PDB file of C-alpha atoms in Angstrom:
ATOM      1  CA  UNK A   1      -8.630 -25.845 -26.067  1.00 45.00           C
ATOM      2  CA  UNK A   2      -5.055 -24.717 -26.747  1.00 46.00           C
ATOM      3  CA  UNK A   3      -3.763 -27.282 -24.261  1.00 48.00           C
ATOM      4  CA  UNK A   4      -5.798 -30.042 -25.908  1.00 47.00           C
ATOM      5  CA  UNK A   5      -4.614 -29.054 -29.386  1.00 48.00           C
ATOM      6  CA  UNK A   6      -0.987 -29.108 -28.265  1.00 51.00           C
ATOM      7  CA  UNK A   7      -1.205 -32.362 -26.334  1.00 51.00           C
ATOM      8  CA  UNK A   8      -2.864 -34.617 -28.905  1.00 48.00           C
ATOM      9  CA  UNK A   9      -0.474 -37.282 -30.259  1.00 50.00           C
ATOM     10  CA  UNK A  10       2.645 -35.320 -29.301  1.00 51.00           C
ATOM     11  CA  UNK A  11       5.840 -37.345 -28.828  1.00 57.00           C
ATOM     12  CA  UNK A  12       8.278 -36.411 -26.082  1.00 65.00           C
ATOM     13  CA  UNK A  13       9.745 -33.111 -27.349  1.00 64.00           C
ATOM     14  CA  UNK A  14      13.449 -33.145 -28.126  1.00 63.00           C
ATOM     15  CA  UNK A  15      15.888 -30.663 -26.551  1.00 64.00           C
ATOM     16  CA  UNK A  16      16.500 -27.451 -28.444  1.00 67.00           C
ATOM     17  CA  UNK A  17      20.198 -26.589 -28.429  1.00 72.00           C
ATOM     18  CA  UNK A  18      20.708 -22.878 -28.962  1.00 80.00           C
ATOM     19  CA  UNK A  19      23.876 -21.184 -27.775  1.00 83.00           C
ATOM     20  CA  UNK A  20      22.679 -18.192 -25.738  1.00 88.00           C
ATOM     21  CA  UNK A  21      24.845 -15.129 -25.102  1.00 92.00           C
ATOM     22  CA  UNK A  22      24.028 -12.262 -22.717  1.00 94.00           C
ATOM     23  CA  UNK A  23      23.860  -8.727 -24.100  1.00 95.00           C
ATOM     24  CA  UNK A  24      25.547  -7.634 -20.872  1.00 96.00           C
ATOM     25  CA  UNK A  25      28.318 -10.018 -19.897  1.00 95.00           C
ATOM     26  CA  UNK A  26      28.828 -10.926 -16.264  1.00 96.00           C
ATOM     27  CA  UNK A  27      31.325  -8.143 -15.523  1.00 97.00           C
ATOM     28  CA  UNK A  28      29.146  -5.466 -17.152  1.00 97.00           C
ATOM     29  CA  UNK A  29      26.059  -6.688 -15.316  1.00 97.00           C
ATOM     30  CA  UNK A  30      27.880  -6.636 -11.967  1.00 97.00           C
ATOM     31  CA  UNK A  31      28.992  -3.073 -12.668  1.00 97.00           C
ATOM     32  CA  UNK A  32      25.385  -2.105 -13.437  1.00 98.00           C
ATOM     33  CA  UNK A  33      24.303  -3.616 -10.121  1.00 98.00           C
ATOM     34  CA  UNK A  34      26.872  -1.554  -8.232  1.00 97.00           C
ATOM     35  CA  UNK A  35      25.754   1.609 -10.050  1.00 98.00           C
ATOM     36  CA  UNK A  36      22.144   0.833  -9.154  1.00 98.00           C
ATOM     37  CA  UNK A  37      23.081   0.398  -5.508  1.00 98.00           C
ATOM     38  CA  UNK A  38      24.890   3.743  -5.530  1.00 98.00           C
ATOM     39  CA  UNK A  39      21.705   5.377  -6.825  1.00 98.00           C
ATOM     40  CA  UNK A  40      19.680   3.638  -4.120  1.00 97.00           C
ATOM     41  CA  UNK A  41      22.125   4.918  -1.485  1.00 97.00           C
ATOM     42  CA  UNK A  42      21.666   8.438  -2.908  1.00 97.00           C
ATOM     43  CA  UNK A  43      17.901   8.153  -2.439  1.00 97.00           C
ATOM     44  CA  UNK A  44      17.021   7.942  -6.146  1.00 97.00           C
ATOM     45  CA  UNK A  45      15.136   4.649  -5.688  1.00 97.00           C
ATOM     46  CA  UNK A  46      14.267   2.038  -3.088  1.00 94.00           C
ATOM     47  CA  UNK A  47      14.352  -0.980  -5.382  1.00 96.00           C
ATOM     48  CA  UNK A  48      15.502  -1.373  -8.987  1.00 97.00           C
ATOM     49  CA  UNK A  49      14.557  -4.364 -11.127  1.00 97.00           C
ATOM     50  CA  UNK A  50      17.574  -4.785 -13.359  1.00 98.00           C
ATOM     51  CA  UNK A  51      17.365  -7.253 -16.248  1.00 97.00           C
ATOM     52  CA  UNK A  52      19.568  -8.756 -18.915  1.00 97.00           C
ATOM     53  CA  UNK A  53      18.794 -10.369 -22.255  1.00 96.00           C
ATOM     54  CA  UNK A  54      20.210 -13.612 -23.624  1.00 95.00           C
ATOM     55  CA  UNK A  55      20.163 -14.133 -27.395  1.00 93.00           C
ATOM     56  CA  UNK A  56      20.946 -17.016 -29.690  1.00 90.00           C
ATOM     57  CA  UNK A  57      20.836 -17.625 -33.438  1.00 88.00           C
ATOM     58  CA  UNK A  58      18.459 -20.244 -34.831  1.00 84.00           C
ATOM     59  CA  UNK A  59      19.554 -21.989 -38.000  1.00 77.00           C
ATOM     60  CA  UNK A  60      16.909 -22.413 -40.753  1.00 75.00           C
ATOM     61  CA  UNK A  61      14.874 -25.525 -40.031  1.00 74.00           C
ATOM     62  CA  UNK A  62      16.496 -26.002 -36.626  1.00 70.00           C
ATOM     63  CA  UNK A  63      13.446 -25.245 -34.524  1.00 74.00           C
ATOM     64  CA  UNK A  64       9.832 -26.349 -34.447  1.00 83.00           C
ATOM     65  CA  UNK A  65       8.154 -23.611 -32.429  1.00 86.00           C
ATOM     66  CA  UNK A  66       5.454 -25.985 -31.253  1.00 88.00           C
ATOM     67  CA  UNK A  67       8.009 -28.548 -30.082  1.00 86.00           C
ATOM     68  CA  UNK A  68      10.100 -25.838 -28.395  1.00 86.00           C
ATOM     69  CA  UNK A  69       7.071 -24.606 -26.473  1.00 91.00           C
ATOM     70  CA  UNK A  70       6.120 -28.129 -25.440  1.00 89.00           C
ATOM     71  CA  UNK A  71       9.681 -28.630 -24.202  1.00 86.00           C
ATOM     72  CA  UNK A  72       9.418 -25.439 -22.158  1.00 87.00           C
ATOM     73  CA  UNK A  73       6.122 -26.610 -20.667  1.00 88.00           C
ATOM     74  CA  UNK A  74       7.584 -30.005 -19.874  1.00 85.00           C
ATOM     75  CA  UNK A  75      10.558 -28.493 -18.039  1.00 83.00           C
ATOM     76  CA  UNK A  76       8.753 -25.564 -16.454  1.00 83.00           C
ATOM     77  CA  UNK A  77       4.997 -26.091 -16.079  1.00 86.00           C
ATOM     78  CA  UNK A  78       3.420 -22.818 -14.980  1.00 88.00           C
ATOM     79  CA  UNK A  79      -0.124 -21.442 -14.721  1.00 91.00           C
ATOM     80  CA  UNK A  80       0.134 -18.725 -17.396  1.00 93.00           C
ATOM     81  CA  UNK A  81       1.524 -20.471 -20.447  1.00 91.00           C
ATOM     82  CA  UNK A  82       1.133 -18.808 -23.847  1.00 95.00           C
ATOM     83  CA  UNK A  83       2.043 -19.862 -27.368  1.00 96.00           C
ATOM     84  CA  UNK A  84       1.602 -17.156 -30.012  1.00 96.00           C
ATOM     85  CA  UNK A  85       3.151 -17.914 -33.381  1.00 95.00           C
ATOM     86  CA  UNK A  86       3.142 -16.282 -36.818  1.00 94.00           C
ATOM     87  CA  UNK A  87       4.213 -19.042 -39.198  1.00 90.00           C
ATOM     88  CA  UNK A  88       4.478 -16.672 -42.158  1.00 91.00           C
ATOM     89  CA  UNK A  89       7.223 -14.673 -40.414  1.00 89.00           C
ATOM     90  CA  UNK A  90       8.559 -17.500 -38.211  1.00 89.00           C
ATOM     91  CA  UNK A  91       8.213 -15.305 -35.159  1.00 93.00           C
ATOM     92  CA  UNK A  92       6.311 -15.400 -31.910  1.00 95.00           C
ATOM     93  CA  UNK A  93       6.162 -15.705 -28.133  1.00 97.00           C
ATOM     94  CA  UNK A  94       6.705 -18.882 -26.088  1.00 95.00           C
ATOM     95  CA  UNK A  95       5.865 -18.185 -22.456  1.00 96.00           C
ATOM     96  CA  UNK A  96       5.643 -20.188 -19.228  1.00 93.00           C
ATOM     97  CA  UNK A  97       4.990 -17.324 -16.846  1.00 94.00           C
ATOM     98  CA  UNK A  98       4.251 -18.105 -13.187  1.00 93.00           C
ATOM     99  CA  UNK A  99       3.127 -14.554 -12.310  1.00 95.00           C
ATOM    100  CA  UNK A 100      -0.365 -13.107 -12.497  1.00 96.00           C
ATOM    101  CA  UNK A 101      -0.268  -9.365 -13.024  1.00 97.00           C
ATOM    102  CA  UNK A 102      -3.944  -8.550 -12.706  1.00 98.00           C
ATOM    103  CA  UNK A 103      -7.267 -10.377 -12.823  1.00 97.00           C
ATOM    104  CA  UNK A 104     -10.562  -8.481 -12.832  1.00 97.00           C
ATOM    105  CA  UNK A 105     -14.211  -9.441 -12.601  1.00 95.00           C
ATOM    106  CA  UNK A 106     -17.146  -7.061 -12.898  1.00 93.00           C
ATOM    107  CA  UNK A 107     -20.432  -7.364 -10.997  1.00 88.00           C
ATOM    108  CA  UNK A 108     -21.777  -4.152  -9.461  1.00 87.00           C
ATOM    109  CA  UNK A 109     -18.117  -3.086  -9.126  1.00 93.00           C
ATOM    110  CA  UNK A 110     -14.770  -4.223 -10.469  1.00 95.00           C
ATOM    111  CA  UNK A 111     -13.001  -6.808  -8.347  1.00 97.00           C
ATOM    112  CA  UNK A 112      -9.224  -6.747  -8.824  1.00 97.00           C
ATOM    113  CA  UNK A 113      -6.601  -9.313  -7.866  1.00 98.00           C
ATOM    114  CA  UNK A 114      -2.844  -8.846  -8.245  1.00 98.00           C
ATOM    115  CA  UNK A 115      -0.169 -11.366  -7.287  1.00 97.00           C
ATOM    116  CA  UNK A 116       3.354  -9.903  -7.467  1.00 95.00           C
ATOM    117  CA  UNK A 117       6.327 -12.247  -7.272  1.00 94.00           C
ATOM    118  CA  UNK A 118       9.490 -11.096  -5.572  1.00 92.00           C
ATOM    119  CA  UNK A 119      11.908 -13.616  -4.148  1.00 90.00           C
ATOM    120  CA  UNK A 120      13.253 -16.621  -6.058  1.00 88.00           C
ATOM    121  CA  UNK A 121      15.115 -19.759  -5.027  1.00 89.00           C
ATOM    122  CA  UNK A 122      16.375 -22.492  -7.318  1.00 86.00           C
ATOM    123  CA  UNK A 123      14.644 -25.855  -7.015  1.00 88.00           C
ATOM    124  CA  UNK A 124      16.214 -29.175  -7.900  1.00 86.00           C
ATOM    125  CA  UNK A 125      14.147 -31.639  -9.962  1.00 81.00           C
ATOM    126  CA  UNK A 126      12.279 -34.255  -7.990  1.00 84.00           C
ATOM    127  CA  UNK A 127      14.275 -37.518  -8.065  1.00 85.00           C
ATOM    128  CA  UNK A 128      12.984 -40.589  -9.848  1.00 81.00           C
ATOM    129  CA  UNK A 129      14.399 -43.008  -7.264  1.00 81.00           C
ATOM    130  CA  UNK A 130      12.332 -43.433  -4.116  1.00 81.00           C
ATOM    131  CA  UNK A 131      15.395 -43.847  -1.885  1.00 82.00           C
ATOM    132  CA  UNK A 132      16.508 -40.309  -2.838  1.00 88.00           C
ATOM    133  CA  UNK A 133      13.139 -38.673  -2.177  1.00 89.00           C
ATOM    134  CA  UNK A 134      13.445 -38.038   1.580  1.00 90.00           C
ATOM    135  CA  UNK A 135      16.792 -36.277   1.161  1.00 92.00           C
ATOM    136  CA  UNK A 136      15.437 -34.218  -1.736  1.00 93.00           C
ATOM    137  CA  UNK A 137      12.300 -33.244   0.225  1.00 93.00           C
ATOM    138  CA  UNK A 138      14.371 -32.151   3.221  1.00 94.00           C
ATOM    139  CA  UNK A 139      16.612 -29.979   1.057  1.00 94.00           C
ATOM    140  CA  UNK A 140      13.604 -28.635  -0.846  1.00 94.00           C
ATOM    141  CA  UNK A 141      11.899 -27.609   2.386  1.00 95.00           C
ATOM    142  CA  UNK A 142      15.126 -26.024   3.641  1.00 95.00           C
ATOM    143  CA  UNK A 143      15.334 -23.849   0.528  1.00 95.00           C
ATOM    144  CA  UNK A 144      11.701 -22.795   0.901  1.00 95.00           C
ATOM    145  CA  UNK A 145      12.208 -21.766   4.511  1.00 95.00           C
ATOM    146  CA  UNK A 146      15.463 -19.993   3.663  1.00 96.00           C
ATOM    147  CA  UNK A 147      13.627 -17.950   1.019  1.00 96.00           C
ATOM    148  CA  UNK A 148      10.716 -17.221   3.345  1.00 95.00           C
ATOM    149  CA  UNK A 149      13.006 -15.974   6.125  1.00 95.00           C
ATOM    150  CA  UNK A 150      15.379 -13.931   3.926  1.00 94.00           C
ATOM    151  CA  UNK A 151      15.402 -10.287   5.054  1.00 93.00           C
ATOM    152  CA  UNK A 152      16.457  -9.137   1.586  1.00 91.00           C
ATOM    153  CA  UNK A 153      13.794 -11.102  -0.284  1.00 93.00           C
ATOM    154  CA  UNK A 154      11.057 -10.051   2.138  1.00 95.00           C
ATOM    155  CA  UNK A 155      12.104  -6.415   1.774  1.00 93.00           C
ATOM    156  CA  UNK A 156      11.904  -6.696  -2.032  1.00 92.00           C
ATOM    157  CA  UNK A 157       8.460  -8.238  -1.850  1.00 95.00           C
ATOM    158  CA  UNK A 158       7.121  -5.734   0.666  1.00 95.00           C
ATOM    159  CA  UNK A 159       8.261  -2.712  -1.343  1.00 94.00           C
ATOM    160  CA  UNK A 160       6.451  -3.981  -4.444  1.00 95.00           C
ATOM    161  CA  UNK A 161       3.341  -4.738  -2.376  1.00 96.00           C
ATOM    162  CA  UNK A 162       3.371  -1.142  -1.123  1.00 96.00           C
ATOM    163  CA  UNK A 163       3.775   0.090  -4.699  1.00 95.00           C
ATOM    164  CA  UNK A 164       0.809  -1.993  -5.871  1.00 96.00           C
ATOM    165  CA  UNK A 165      -1.334  -0.850  -2.938  1.00 96.00           C
ATOM    166  CA  UNK A 166      -0.526   2.737  -3.904  1.00 95.00           C
ATOM    167  CA  UNK A 167      -1.477   2.099  -7.552  1.00 95.00           C
ATOM    168  CA  UNK A 168      -4.754   0.479  -6.509  1.00 97.00           C
ATOM    169  CA  UNK A 169      -5.658   3.027  -3.841  1.00 95.00           C
ATOM    170  CA  UNK A 170      -5.972   5.798  -6.410  1.00 93.00           C
ATOM    171  CA  UNK A 171      -8.709   3.915  -8.321  1.00 96.00           C
ATOM    172  CA  UNK A 172     -10.259   1.785  -5.533  1.00 96.00           C
ATOM    173  CA  UNK A 173     -12.276   2.354  -2.384  1.00 95.00           C
ATOM    174  CA  UNK A 174     -11.129  -0.918  -0.786  1.00 96.00           C
ATOM    175  CA  UNK A 175      -7.636  -2.452  -0.929  1.00 97.00           C
ATOM    176  CA  UNK A 176      -6.479  -5.363   1.198  1.00 97.00           C
ATOM    177  CA  UNK A 177      -3.510  -7.711   1.323  1.00 97.00           C
ATOM    178  CA  UNK A 178      -5.173 -11.109   1.209  1.00 96.00           C
ATOM    179  CA  UNK A 179      -2.044 -13.190   1.751  1.00 96.00           C
ATOM    180  CA  UNK A 180       1.377 -11.728   2.478  1.00 97.00           C
ATOM    181  CA  UNK A 181       4.605 -13.418   1.344  1.00 96.00           C
ATOM    182  CA  UNK A 182       3.720 -17.060   0.851  1.00 96.00           C
ATOM    183  CA  UNK A 183       5.740 -19.559  -1.163  1.00 95.00           C
ATOM    184  CA  UNK A 184       4.513 -20.985  -4.455  1.00 94.00           C
ATOM    185  CA  UNK A 185       6.617 -23.840  -5.820  1.00 92.00           C
ATOM    186  CA  UNK A 186       7.172 -24.657  -9.482  1.00 88.00           C
ATOM    187  CA  UNK A 187       9.220 -27.339 -11.196  1.00 83.00           C
ATOM    188  CA  UNK A 188      12.448 -25.314 -11.248  1.00 82.00           C
ATOM    189  CA  UNK A 189      12.001 -22.542  -8.676  1.00 87.00           C
ATOM    190  CA  UNK A 190      10.344 -21.510  -5.432  1.00 92.00           C
ATOM    191  CA  UNK A 191       8.771 -18.027  -5.540  1.00 94.00           C
ATOM    192  CA  UNK A 192       7.639 -15.635  -2.808  1.00 96.00           C
ATOM    193  CA  UNK A 193       4.183 -14.321  -3.732  1.00 97.00           C
ATOM    194  CA  UNK A 194       1.753 -11.827  -2.195  1.00 97.00           C
ATOM    195  CA  UNK A 195      -1.945 -11.632  -3.081  1.00 97.00           C
ATOM    196  CA  UNK A 196      -3.557  -8.163  -3.116  1.00 98.00           C
ATOM    197  CA  UNK A 197      -7.269  -7.584  -3.798  1.00 97.00           C
ATOM    198  CA  UNK A 198      -9.310  -4.438  -4.330  1.00 97.00           C
ATOM    199  CA  UNK A 199     -12.769  -3.178  -5.290  1.00 97.00           C
ATOM    200  CA  UNK A 200     -13.115  -0.288  -7.703  1.00 96.00           C
ATOM    201  CA  UNK A 201     -15.659   1.651  -9.740  1.00 94.00           C
ATOM    202  CA  UNK A 202     -13.153   1.872 -12.612  1.00 94.00           C
ATOM    203  CA  UNK A 203     -13.562  -0.267 -15.727  1.00 93.00           C
ATOM    204  CA  UNK A 204     -11.304  -3.201 -16.506  1.00 94.00           C
ATOM    205  CA  UNK A 205      -9.312  -1.313 -19.152  1.00 94.00           C
ATOM    206  CA  UNK A 206      -8.712   1.604 -16.800  1.00 95.00           C
ATOM    207  CA  UNK A 207      -7.612  -0.794 -14.046  1.00 96.00           C
ATOM    208  CA  UNK A 208      -5.029  -2.413 -16.323  1.00 96.00           C
ATOM    209  CA  UNK A 209      -3.737   0.862 -17.727  1.00 96.00           C
ATOM    210  CA  UNK A 210      -3.474   2.484 -14.310  1.00 95.00           C
ATOM    211  CA  UNK A 211      -1.341  -0.289 -12.805  1.00 96.00           C
ATOM    212  CA  UNK A 212       0.872  -0.811 -15.882  1.00 96.00           C
ATOM    213  CA  UNK A 213       3.794  -1.485 -16.125  1.00 96.00           C
ATOM    214  CA  UNK A 214       4.134  -4.263 -13.538  1.00 96.00           C
ATOM    215  CA  UNK A 215       5.826  -2.936 -10.427  1.00 95.00           C
ATOM    216  CA  UNK A 216       7.539  -6.279  -9.917  1.00 94.00           C
ATOM    217  CA  UNK A 217       9.485  -5.589 -13.130  1.00 96.00           C
ATOM    218  CA  UNK A 218      10.316  -1.943 -12.469  1.00 96.00           C
ATOM    219  CA  UNK A 219      10.875  -1.270  -8.779  1.00 95.00           C
ATOM    220  CA  UNK A 220       9.875   1.677  -6.658  1.00 94.00           C
ATOM    221  CA  UNK A 221       9.144   4.533  -7.056  1.00 95.00           C
ATOM    222  CA  UNK A 222       7.969   3.485 -10.504  1.00 95.00           C
ATOM    223  CA  UNK A 223       8.561   6.572 -12.683  1.00 95.00           C
ATOM    224  CA  UNK A 224      12.063   7.440 -11.476  1.00 97.00           C
ATOM    225  CA  UNK A 225      13.113   3.806 -11.358  1.00 97.00           C
ATOM    226  CA  UNK A 226      12.085   3.158 -14.970  1.00 97.00           C
ATOM    227  CA  UNK A 227      14.270   6.116 -15.973  1.00 97.00           C
ATOM    228  CA  UNK A 228      17.204   4.550 -14.125  1.00 98.00           C
ATOM    229  CA  UNK A 229      16.538   1.163 -15.719  1.00 98.00           C
ATOM    230  CA  UNK A 230      16.560   2.725 -19.192  1.00 96.00           C
ATOM    231  CA  UNK A 231      20.012   4.182 -18.506  1.00 96.00           C
ATOM    232  CA  UNK A 232      21.489   1.033 -16.967  1.00 97.00           C
ATOM    233  CA  UNK A 233      20.133  -1.515 -19.454  1.00 97.00           C
ATOM    234  CA  UNK A 234      20.567   0.674 -22.548  1.00 91.00           C
ATOM    235  CA  UNK A 235      18.058  -1.355 -24.560  1.00 93.00           C
ATOM    236  CA  UNK A 236      14.324  -1.728 -25.037  1.00 94.00           C
ATOM    237  CA  UNK A 237      12.914  -4.777 -23.287  1.00 96.00           C
ATOM    238  CA  UNK A 238      10.218  -5.323 -25.904  1.00 94.00           C
ATOM    239  CA  UNK A 239       7.397  -7.602 -24.825  1.00 96.00           C
ATOM    240  CA  UNK A 240       9.515  -9.000 -21.983  1.00 97.00           C
ATOM    241  CA  UNK A 241       8.366  -7.651 -18.589  1.00 96.00           C
ATOM    242  CA  UNK A 242       5.134  -6.395 -20.156  1.00 97.00           C
ATOM    243  CA  UNK A 243       1.823  -8.241 -19.825  1.00 98.00           C
ATOM    244  CA  UNK A 244      -0.030 -10.832 -21.858  1.00 97.00           C
ATOM    245  CA  UNK A 245      -3.651 -11.818 -21.415  1.00 97.00           C
ATOM    246  CA  UNK A 246      -7.213 -11.054 -22.458  1.00 96.00           C
ATOM    247  CA  UNK A 247     -10.360  -8.988 -21.987  1.00 95.00           C
ATOM    248  CA  UNK A 248     -13.630 -10.907 -22.252  1.00 93.00           C
ATOM    249  CA  UNK A 249     -17.082  -9.734 -23.302  1.00 89.00           C
ATOM    250  CA  UNK A 250     -18.337 -10.825 -19.865  1.00 87.00           C
ATOM    251  CA  UNK A 251     -16.450  -8.082 -18.042  1.00 87.00           C
ATOM    252  CA  UNK A 252     -13.510 -10.243 -17.033  1.00 93.00           C
ATOM    253  CA  UNK A 253      -9.817  -9.984 -17.745  1.00 96.00           C
ATOM    254  CA  UNK A 254      -6.699 -11.897 -16.784  1.00 97.00           C
ATOM    255  CA  UNK A 255      -3.136 -10.749 -17.434  1.00 98.00           C
ATOM    256  CA  UNK A 256       0.232 -12.347 -16.716  1.00 97.00           C
ATOM    257  CA  UNK A 257       3.635 -10.704 -16.455  1.00 97.00           C
ATOM    258  CA  UNK A 258       5.786 -11.674 -19.448  1.00 97.00           C
ATOM    259  CA  UNK A 259       8.607 -13.497 -17.695  1.00 96.00           C
ATOM    260  CA  UNK A 260      10.076 -16.994 -18.256  1.00 94.00           C
ATOM    261  CA  UNK A 261       9.495 -16.237 -21.921  1.00 95.00           C
ATOM    262  CA  UNK A 262      11.339 -16.805 -25.186  1.00 94.00           C
ATOM    263  CA  UNK A 263      10.746 -14.397 -28.060  1.00 96.00           C
ATOM    264  CA  UNK A 264      11.616 -15.592 -31.566  1.00 93.00           C
ATOM    265  CA  UNK A 265      12.064 -13.170 -34.467  1.00 92.00           C
ATOM    266  CA  UNK A 266      14.406 -12.699 -37.431  1.00 90.00           C
ATOM    267  CA  UNK A 267      16.162 -16.031 -36.875  1.00 89.00           C
ATOM    268  CA  UNK A 268      17.004 -15.178 -33.310  1.00 92.00           C
ATOM    269  CA  UNK A 269      15.741 -16.321 -29.915  1.00 92.00           C
ATOM    270  CA  UNK A 270      15.863 -13.962 -26.928  1.00 94.00           C
ATOM    271  CA  UNK A 271      15.147 -14.611 -23.252  1.00 95.00           C
ATOM    272  CA  UNK A 272      14.972 -11.805 -20.703  1.00 96.00           C
ATOM    273  CA  UNK A 273      15.878 -12.431 -17.081  1.00 96.00           C
ATOM    274  CA  UNK A 274      16.866 -10.387 -14.062  1.00 95.00           C
ATOM    275  CA  UNK A 275      16.043  -9.540 -10.480  1.00 93.00           C
ATOM    276  CA  UNK A 276      15.210  -6.805  -8.015  1.00 94.00           C
ATOM    277  CA  UNK A 277      18.057  -4.897  -6.393  1.00 95.00           C
ATOM    278  CA  UNK A 278      18.076  -3.277  -2.977  1.00 94.00           C
ATOM    279  CA  UNK A 279      20.866  -1.882  -0.855  1.00 94.00           C
ATOM    280  CA  UNK A 280      21.217  -5.398   0.626  1.00 92.00           C
ATOM    281  CA  UNK A 281      21.787  -7.124  -2.722  1.00 94.00           C
ATOM    282  CA  UNK A 282      25.039  -9.020  -3.285  1.00 95.00           C
ATOM    283  CA  UNK A 283      26.125  -8.642  -6.929  1.00 96.00           C
ATOM    284  CA  UNK A 284      27.433 -12.190  -7.419  1.00 95.00           C
ATOM    285  CA  UNK A 285      24.252 -13.664  -5.934  1.00 94.00           C
ATOM    286  CA  UNK A 286      22.189 -11.487  -8.275  1.00 95.00           C
ATOM    287  CA  UNK A 287      24.046 -12.870 -11.295  1.00 95.00           C
ATOM    288  CA  UNK A 288      23.388 -16.385  -9.985  1.00 93.00           C
ATOM    289  CA  UNK A 289      19.663 -15.500  -9.839  1.00 91.00           C
ATOM    290  CA  UNK A 290      19.803 -14.391 -13.481  1.00 94.00           C
ATOM    291  CA  UNK A 291      21.210 -17.803 -14.414  1.00 91.00           C
ATOM    292  CA  UNK A 292      18.618 -19.594 -12.261  1.00 87.00           C
ATOM    293  CA  UNK A 293      15.772 -17.838 -14.071  1.00 89.00           C
ATOM    294  CA  UNK A 294      17.307 -18.523 -17.485  1.00 90.00           C
ATOM    295  CA  UNK A 295      17.540 -22.190 -16.539  1.00 85.00           C
ATOM    296  CA  UNK A 296      13.933 -22.128 -15.283  1.00 81.00           C
ATOM    297  CA  UNK A 297      12.827 -20.760 -18.660  1.00 84.00           C
ATOM    298  CA  UNK A 298      14.711 -23.044 -21.031  1.00 79.00           C
ATOM    299  CA  UNK A 299      16.347 -25.706 -18.798  1.00 66.00           C
ATOM    300  CA  UNK A 300      18.296 -28.239 -20.909  1.00 54.00           C
ATOM    301  CA  UNK A 301      16.858 -26.787 -24.129  1.00 50.00           C
ATOM    302  CA  UNK A 302      19.498 -24.067 -24.074  1.00 52.00           C
ATOM    303  CA  UNK A 303      23.232 -24.080 -23.536  1.00 48.00           C
ATOM    304  CA  UNK A 304      24.013 -20.711 -21.881  1.00 47.00           C
TER     305      UNK A 304
END
């Protein structure tokens, strides 16, 4: 119904030009990466999901939230879109998340599905001209295979899968990896995804609470790594990297990780973006991934 309401008689949304600035500039972020890697080498963590935040001022009357969200959807269609807006305060959440955190369904037991994303590769837009398609497809397939065969990206994904299996094992009697490290492609990025399923006697609220926060946005081990993140980022992430979804009266729930999301409040737009760090991470490549994810969120609507 939301999709229908948004799509009726909507002209092609215009670009939204907001000058975005990172809270941590490139040099500071690279230093934080090196500090994180030192802590990993000391055995404090295996994987640390470091993030940054980009902010920009919105002039009065500059932005139609509905048009901005439609522009995001046009540039980055994703399965877990959300548009939550408080017109009285001119604030809200515009999200095009590709990542399911947790889906549950209750029959005699609770069935749980989690689909962590770890591993990202930039994807070029599909060309309009047919004579450019074969070259684009070849390069697109090369990038997918490069992501799938990356030792670093596979290590990141596997560590989060182990973390999720551990979370689920404490509340479930059956946990299985349904599909390990497959590629899901979106308009702007390729992502490495694993599907984990479980059966539990716990209720849907307990299942969500027990697995929160998303391991794909913290790292492993979860408690110590979140302490490290708090020190390195020196800010509260807010709704970014949390979850957004619903509980139904039919015993179902579905929750997405709040990524590829713009938050608007107090005349300011903010977009969080980051990536997982391991001992194999290369700082400059990690900064490039931050920019890739910012571009995937806002594309030509934002001038970083």
